[in-house]
């Protein structure tokens, strides 16, 4: 099993350009998440999904959109990139649990620089 | 409101020393979950442990041990006989009952010097 994979690993954009980050998991997990990591701020949740076809906003959703058309994939889009979106982006997935927050398994991250 | 505080921004120790990383949390949930993750220099996030709020037993796994105390809202992590390979950023996270979301602390960077 590959676990959680992210594409691409690195990307440099110019301000105003758009891009899509792809997250794929092969663990048959229901829940998927996108985080950004900035120095001194830990990880902050951007958007998440509790199942195919459903998405919800996290802590810092502005400037991002997401889609979950297939259970195994979770896409993060930047329509018009801004320098403030320079960050490391992590995708994670977890199995479903109605009672508690289950363990999240993370991808290797995507380092995005917006000039 | 939920919050996780890792007051130690960076810790440096010499190899073979013991080191404790502190994690203090705030939550109104009666049932919640606490996690520790390790982020080595390569950048990936590695799951270390999950504890639930109704099990205050301390846990030991090899050189790692965790001390969970509800009375002080703390979930501290100790590495015994530290090694250079332990050098990483360590994150503590809180998950509430019935939610799918974590609240992460800002991390503690541990440097183990040879």
Coordinates of N, CA, C and O in Angstrom, one line a residue, chain A:
Chain A
X1 N 0.8 -1.2 0.0 CA 0.0 0.0 0.0 C 0.9 1.2 0.0 O 1.8 1.3 0.7
X2 N 0.5 2.2 -0.8 CA 1.2 3.5 -0.9 C 0.8 4.4 0.3 O 1.5 5.3 0.6
X3 N -0.4 4.2 0.9 CA -0.8 5.1 1.9 C -1.5 6.3 1.3 O -2.3 6.3 0.4
X4 N -0.9 7.5 1.7 CA -1.4 8.8 1.2 C -0.3 9.4 0.3 O 0.8 9.5 0.8
X5 N -0.7 9.7 -0.9 CA 0.3 10.3 -1.8 C -0.2 11.6 -2.3 O -1.4 11.9 -2.3
X6 N 0.8 12.5 -2.6 CA 0.4 13.9 -3.0 C 1.2 14.2 -4.3 O 2.4 13.9 -4.4
X7 N 0.5 14.9 -5.2 CA 1.1 15.4 -6.4 C 0.8 16.8 -6.6 O -0.3 17.2 -6.5
X8 N 1.8 17.7 -7.0 CA 3.2 17.4 -7.1 C 3.9 17.5 -5.7 O 3.2 17.9 -4.7
X9 N 5.2 17.3 -5.7 CA 5.9 17.5 -4.4 C 6.4 19.0 -4.3 O 6.5 19.5 -3.1
X10 N 6.7 19.6 -5.4 CA 7.1 21.0 -5.3 C 6.4 21.8 -6.5 O 6.2 21.2 -7.5
X11 N 6.2 23.0 -6.3 CA 5.6 23.8 -7.3 C 5.9 25.3 -7.0 O 5.8 25.8 -5.9
X12 N 6.2 26.0 -8.1 CA 6.4 27.5 -8.0 C 5.4 28.1 -8.9 O 5.3 27.8 -10.1
X13 N 4.6 29.0 -8.4 CA 3.6 29.7 -9.2 C 3.9 31.2 -9.2 O 4.5 31.7 -8.3
X14 N 3.4 31.9 -10.2 CA 3.3 33.4 -10.2 C 2.0 33.8 -9.6 O 1.0 33.1 -9.8
X15 N 2.0 35.0 -9.0 CA 0.7 35.5 -8.5 C -0.3 35.5 -9.6 O -0.1 36.0 -10.7
X16 N -1.5 35.0 -9.2 CA -2.6 35.0 -10.1 C -2.8 33.7 -10.9 O -3.9 33.5 -11.5
X17 N -1.8 32.9 -10.9 CA -1.9 31.6 -11.6 C -2.8 30.7 -10.8 O -3.0 30.8 -9.6
X18 N -3.2 29.6 -11.4 CA -4.1 28.6 -10.7 C -3.4 27.3 -10.8 O -2.5 27.1 -11.6
X19 N -3.7 26.4 -9.8 CA -3.2 25.1 -9.8 C -4.1 24.2 -9.0 O -4.9 24.7 -8.2
X20 N -3.9 22.9 -9.2 CA -4.6 21.9 -8.4 C -3.6 20.9 -7.8 O -2.7 20.4 -8.5
X21 N -3.8 20.7 -6.5 CA -3.0 19.7 -5.8 C -3.8 18.4 -5.7 O -5.0 18.5 -5.3
X22 N -3.2 17.3 -6.0 CA -3.9 16.0 -5.9 C -3.5 15.2 -4.7 O -2.3 15.1 -4.5
X23 N -4.5 14.7 -4.0 CA -4.2 13.8 -2.9 C -4.9 12.4 -3.2 O -6.1 12.5 -3.6
X24 N -4.2 11.3 -3.0 CA -4.8 10.0 -3.3 C -4.5 9.1 -2.1 O -3.3 9.2 -1.6
X25 N -5.4 8.3 -1.7 CA -5.2 7.3 -0.6 C -5.8 6.0 -1.0 O -6.8 5.9 -1.7
X26 N -5.1 5.0 -0.6 CA -5.5 3.6 -1.0 C -5.9 2.8 0.2 O -5.8 1.5 0.2
X27 N -6.3 3.5 1.3 CA -6.6 2.8 2.5 C -8.1 2.7 2.7 O -8.6 2.3 3.8
X28 N -8.9 3.1 1.7 CA -10.3 3.1 1.7 C -10.9 3.9 2.9 O -12.0 3.6 3.5
X29 N -10.2 5.0 3.2 CA -10.7 5.9 4.3 C -11.8 6.8 3.8 O -11.8 7.3 2.6
X30 N -12.7 7.0 4.7 CA -13.9 7.9 4.3 C -13.5 9.4 4.4 O -13.9 10.2 3.6
X31 N -12.7 9.7 5.4 CA -12.4 11.1 5.7 C -11.1 11.5 5.1 O -10.1 10.8 5.2
X32 N -11.1 12.7 4.5 CA -9.8 13.3 4.0 C -9.8 14.8 4.3 O -10.8 15.4 4.5
X33 N -8.5 15.3 4.4 CA -8.3 16.6 4.9 C -7.2 17.3 4.1 O -6.2 16.6 3.6
X34 N -7.2 18.6 4.0 CA -6.1 19.4 3.5 C -5.7 20.4 4.6 O -6.5 21.1 5.2
X35 N -4.4 20.4 4.9 CA -3.8 21.3 5.9 C -2.7 22.2 5.2 O -2.1 21.7 4.2
X36 N -2.5 23.3 5.8 CA -1.3 24.0 5.4 C -0.4 24.2 6.6 O -0.9 24.3 7.8
X37 N 0.9 24.2 6.4 CA 1.9 24.3 7.5 C 2.7 25.5 7.2 O 3.4 25.6 6.2
X38 N 2.7 26.4 8.2 CA 3.5 27.6 8.1 C 4.4 27.7 9.3 O 4.0 27.3 10.4
X39 N 5.6 28.3 9.2 CA 6.5 28.4 10.3 C 5.9 29.0 11.6 O 5.3 30.0 11.5
X40 N 6.0 28.3 12.7 CA 5.5 28.8 14.0 C 4.1 28.7 14.2 O 3.5 29.2 15.2
X41 N 3.3 28.1 13.2 CA 1.9 28.1 13.3 C 1.3 26.7 13.3 O 0.1 26.5 13.3
X42 N 2.1 25.7 13.3 CA 1.6 24.3 13.3 C 0.9 24.0 12.0 O 1.1 24.6 11.0
X43 N -0.1 23.1 12.1 CA -0.9 22.8 10.9 C -2.3 23.4 11.1 O -2.9 23.2 12.1
X44 N -2.8 24.0 10.0 CA -4.1 24.5 10.0 C -5.0 23.9 9.0 O -4.5 23.7 7.8
X45 N -6.2 23.5 9.3 CA -7.1 22.8 8.4 C -7.7 23.8 7.4 O -8.3 24.8 7.8
X46 N -7.6 23.4 6.2 CA -8.1 24.3 5.1 C -9.6 23.8 4.8 O -10.5 24.6 4.9
X47 N -9.7 22.6 4.3 CA -11.0 22.0 4.0 C -10.9 20.5 4.4 O -9.8 19.9 4.5
X48 N -12.1 19.9 4.5 CA -12.1 18.5 4.8 C -13.3 17.8 4.1 O -14.2 18.6 3.7
X49 N -13.3 16.5 4.1 CA -14.4 15.8 3.4 C -14.7 14.5 4.3 O -13.8 13.8 4.6
X50 N -16.0 14.3 4.5 CA -16.3 13.1 5.3 C -16.9 12.0 4.4 O -17.4 11.0 4.9
X51 N -16.8 12.2 3.1 CA -17.2 11.2 2.2 C -17.3 11.7 0.8 O -17.2 12.9 0.5
X52 N -17.4 10.8 -0.1 CA -17.4 11.1 -1.6 C -18.5 12.1 -1.8 O -19.7 11.9 -1.4
X53 N -18.2 13.2 -2.5 CA -19.2 14.2 -2.9 C -19.5 15.2 -1.9 O -20.3 16.1 -2.1
X54 N -18.8 15.1 -0.7 CA -19.1 16.1 0.4 C -17.8 16.8 0.8 O -16.7 16.1 0.9
X55 N -17.9 18.1 1.0 CA -16.7 18.8 1.5 C -17.2 19.9 2.5 O -18.4 20.2 2.5
X56 N -16.3 20.3 3.3 CA -16.6 21.3 4.3 C -15.4 22.2 4.6 O -14.3 21.8 4.4
X57 N -15.7 23.4 5.1 CA -14.6 24.4 5.3 C -14.0 24.1 6.7 O -14.6 23.7 7.6
X58 N -12.7 24.3 6.7 CA -11.9 24.2 7.9 C -11.6 25.6 8.5 O -12.4 26.5 8.4
X59 N -10.4 25.7 9.1 CA -10.1 26.9 9.8 C -9.7 28.1 8.8 O -10.0 29.2 9.1
X60 N -9.0 27.7 7.7 CA -8.5 28.8 6.8 C -8.9 28.5 5.4 O -8.0 28.2 4.5
X61 N -10.2 28.5 5.0 CA -10.6 28.1 3.7 C -10.5 29.1 2.6 O -10.6 28.7 1.4
X62 N -10.3 30.4 2.9 CA -10.4 31.4 1.9 C -9.3 31.3 0.9 O -8.1 31.1 1.2
X63 N -9.7 31.4 -0.4 CA -8.7 31.3 -1.5 C -8.5 29.9 -2.0 O -7.7 29.7 -2.9
X64 N -9.2 28.9 -1.4 CA -9.0 27.5 -1.8 C -10.4 26.9 -2.1 O -11.4 27.3 -1.5
X65 N -10.4 26.0 -3.1 CA -11.6 25.2 -3.3 C -11.2 23.7 -3.3 O -10.0 23.4 -3.6
X66 N -12.1 22.8 -3.1 CA -11.8 21.4 -3.0 C -12.9 20.6 -3.7 O -14.0 21.1 -3.9
X67 N -12.6 19.4 -4.1 CA -13.5 18.5 -4.6 C -13.2 17.1 -4.3 O -12.0 16.7 -4.2
X68 N -14.2 16.3 -4.1 CA -14.1 14.9 -3.7 C -15.0 14.1 -4.6 O -16.0 13.6 -4.2
X69 N -14.6 13.9 -5.8 CA -15.5 13.2 -6.8 C -15.4 11.7 -6.6 O -16.3 10.9 -6.9
X70 N -14.2 11.2 -6.2 CA -14.0 9.8 -5.9 C -13.5 9.7 -4.5 O -12.8 10.5 -4.0
X71 N -13.9 8.6 -3.9 CA -13.5 8.3 -2.5 C -12.0 8.4 -2.2 O -11.6 8.9 -1.2
X72 N -11.3 8.0 -3.2 CA -9.8 7.9 -2.9 C -9.1 9.1 -3.2 O -7.9 9.3 -2.9
X73 N -9.7 10.1 -3.8 CA -9.0 11.4 -4.2 C -9.6 12.6 -3.6 O -10.9 12.7 -3.5
X74 N -8.8 13.5 -3.3 CA -9.2 14.8 -2.7 C -8.4 15.9 -3.3 O -7.2 15.9 -3.1
X75 N -9.0 16.8 -4.1 CA -8.3 17.8 -4.8 C -8.4 19.2 -4.1 O -9.5 19.5 -3.7
X76 N -7.3 19.8 -4.1 CA -7.2 21.2 -3.5 C -6.9 22.2 -4.7 O -5.8 22.0 -5.3
X77 N -7.7 23.2 -4.9 CA -7.5 24.1 -6.0 C -7.2 25.5 -5.5 O -7.8 25.9 -4.5
X78 N -6.3 26.2 -6.2 CA -6.0 27.6 -5.9 C -6.4 28.3 -7.2 O -5.8 28.0 -8.3
X79 N -7.4 29.1 -7.2 CA -7.9 29.7 -8.5 C -7.0 30.9 -8.9 O -6.8 31.1 -10.1
X80 N -6.6 31.7 -7.9 CA -5.7 32.8 -8.2 C -4.7 32.9 -7.1 O -5.0 33.5 -6.1
X81 N -3.6 32.3 -7.3 CA -2.6 32.2 -6.2 C -2.1 33.6 -5.8 O -1.9 34.5 -6.6
X82 N -1.8 33.6 -4.4 CA -1.3 34.8 -3.8 C 0.0 34.5 -3.0 O 0.1 33.3 -2.5
X83 N 0.9 35.4 -2.8 CA 2.1 35.1 -2.1 C 1.8 34.6 -0.7 O 2.6 33.8 -0.1
X84 N 0.7 35.0 -0.1 CA 0.3 34.5 1.3 C 0.0 33.0 1.3 O -0.2 32.4 2.3
X85 N -0.2 32.4 0.1 CA -0.5 31.0 0.0 C 0.8 30.1 -0.1 O 0.8 28.9 -0.3
X86 N 1.9 30.8 -0.1 CA 3.2 30.1 0.0 C 3.2 29.3 1.3 O 3.1 29.9 2.4
X87 N 3.4 28.0 1.2 CA 3.3 27.1 2.4 C 3.6 25.7 2.0 O 3.9 25.4 0.8
X88 N 3.6 24.8 3.0 CA 3.7 23.4 2.7 C 2.3 22.9 3.0 O 1.7 23.1 4.0
X89 N 1.8 22.1 2.0 CA 0.4 21.6 2.1 C 0.5 20.1 2.3 O 1.2 19.3 1.6
X90 N -0.3 19.7 3.3 CA -0.4 18.3 3.7 C -1.8 17.8 3.5 O -2.8 18.5 3.9
X91 N -1.9 16.6 2.9 CA -3.2 15.9 2.8 C -3.2 14.8 3.9 O -2.1 14.3 4.2
X92 N -4.3 14.5 4.4 CA -4.4 13.4 5.4 C -5.7 12.6 5.2 O -6.7 13.2 4.6
X93 N -5.8 11.4 5.7 CA -7.0 10.6 5.6 C -7.2 9.9 6.9 O -6.2 9.6 7.6
X94 N -8.4 9.5 7.2 CA -8.7 8.7 8.4 C -9.9 7.9 8.2 O -10.8 8.2 7.4
X95 N -10.0 6.7 8.9 CA -11.1 5.9 8.8 C -12.3 6.5 9.4 O -12.2 7.5 10.2
X96 N -13.5 6.1 9.1 CA -14.7 6.8 9.7 C -14.9 6.3 11.1 O -14.6 5.2 11.5
X97 N -15.4 7.3 11.9 CA -15.8 6.9 13.3 C -16.8 7.9 13.7 O -16.6 9.1 13.7
X98 N -17.9 7.4 14.2 CA -19.0 8.4 14.7 C -18.7 8.9 16.0 O -19.2 9.9 16.5
X99 N -17.8 8.2 16.8 CA -17.7 8.5 18.2 C -16.5 9.4 18.5 O -16.5 10.1 19.5
X100 N -15.5 9.3 17.7 CA -14.3 10.0 18.1 C -13.4 10.3 16.9 O -13.7 9.8 15.8
X101 N -12.5 11.2 17.1 CA -11.6 11.6 16.0 C -10.5 10.5 15.9 O -9.6 10.3 16.7
X102 N -10.5 9.8 14.8 CA -9.6 8.7 14.6 C -8.3 9.2 14.1 O -8.1 10.4 13.8
X103 N -7.3 8.3 14.1 CA -5.9 8.7 13.7 C -5.9 9.2 12.2 O -6.5 8.5 11.4
X104 N -5.3 10.3 12.0 CA -5.1 10.7 10.6 C -3.7 10.3 10.1 O -2.7 10.4 10.8
X105 N -3.7 9.9 8.9 CA -2.4 9.5 8.2 C -2.1 10.5 7.1 O -3.0 10.8 6.3
X106 N -0.9 11.0 7.2 CA -0.5 12.1 6.3 C 0.3 11.7 5.1 O 1.0 10.8 5.1
X107 N 0.1 12.5 4.0 CA 0.9 12.4 2.9 C 2.2 13.1 3.1 O 2.5 13.7 4.1
X108 N 3.1 13.0 2.1 CA 4.5 13.6 2.2 C 4.6 15.1 2.1 O 5.6 15.7 2.4
X109 N 3.5 15.7 1.7 CA 3.5 17.2 1.6 C 3.8 17.7 0.2 O 4.5 17.1 -0.6
X110 N 3.3 18.9 -0.1 CA 3.7 19.7 -1.3 C 4.2 21.0 -0.9 O 3.5 21.8 -0.2
X111 N 5.4 21.4 -1.3 CA 5.9 22.7 -1.0 C 5.6 23.6 -2.2 O 6.0 23.4 -3.3
X112 N 4.8 24.6 -1.9 CA 4.3 25.6 -2.9 C 4.9 27.0 -2.6 O 4.8 27.5 -1.5
X113 N 5.4 27.6 -3.6 CA 5.9 28.9 -3.5 C 5.2 29.8 -4.5 O 5.1 29.4 -5.7
X114 N 4.7 30.9 -4.1 CA 4.0 31.8 -5.0 C 4.8 33.1 -5.0 O 5.0 33.8 -4.0
X115 N 5.2 33.5 -6.2 CA 6.1 34.6 -6.4 C 5.3 35.9 -6.7 O 4.2 35.8 -7.3

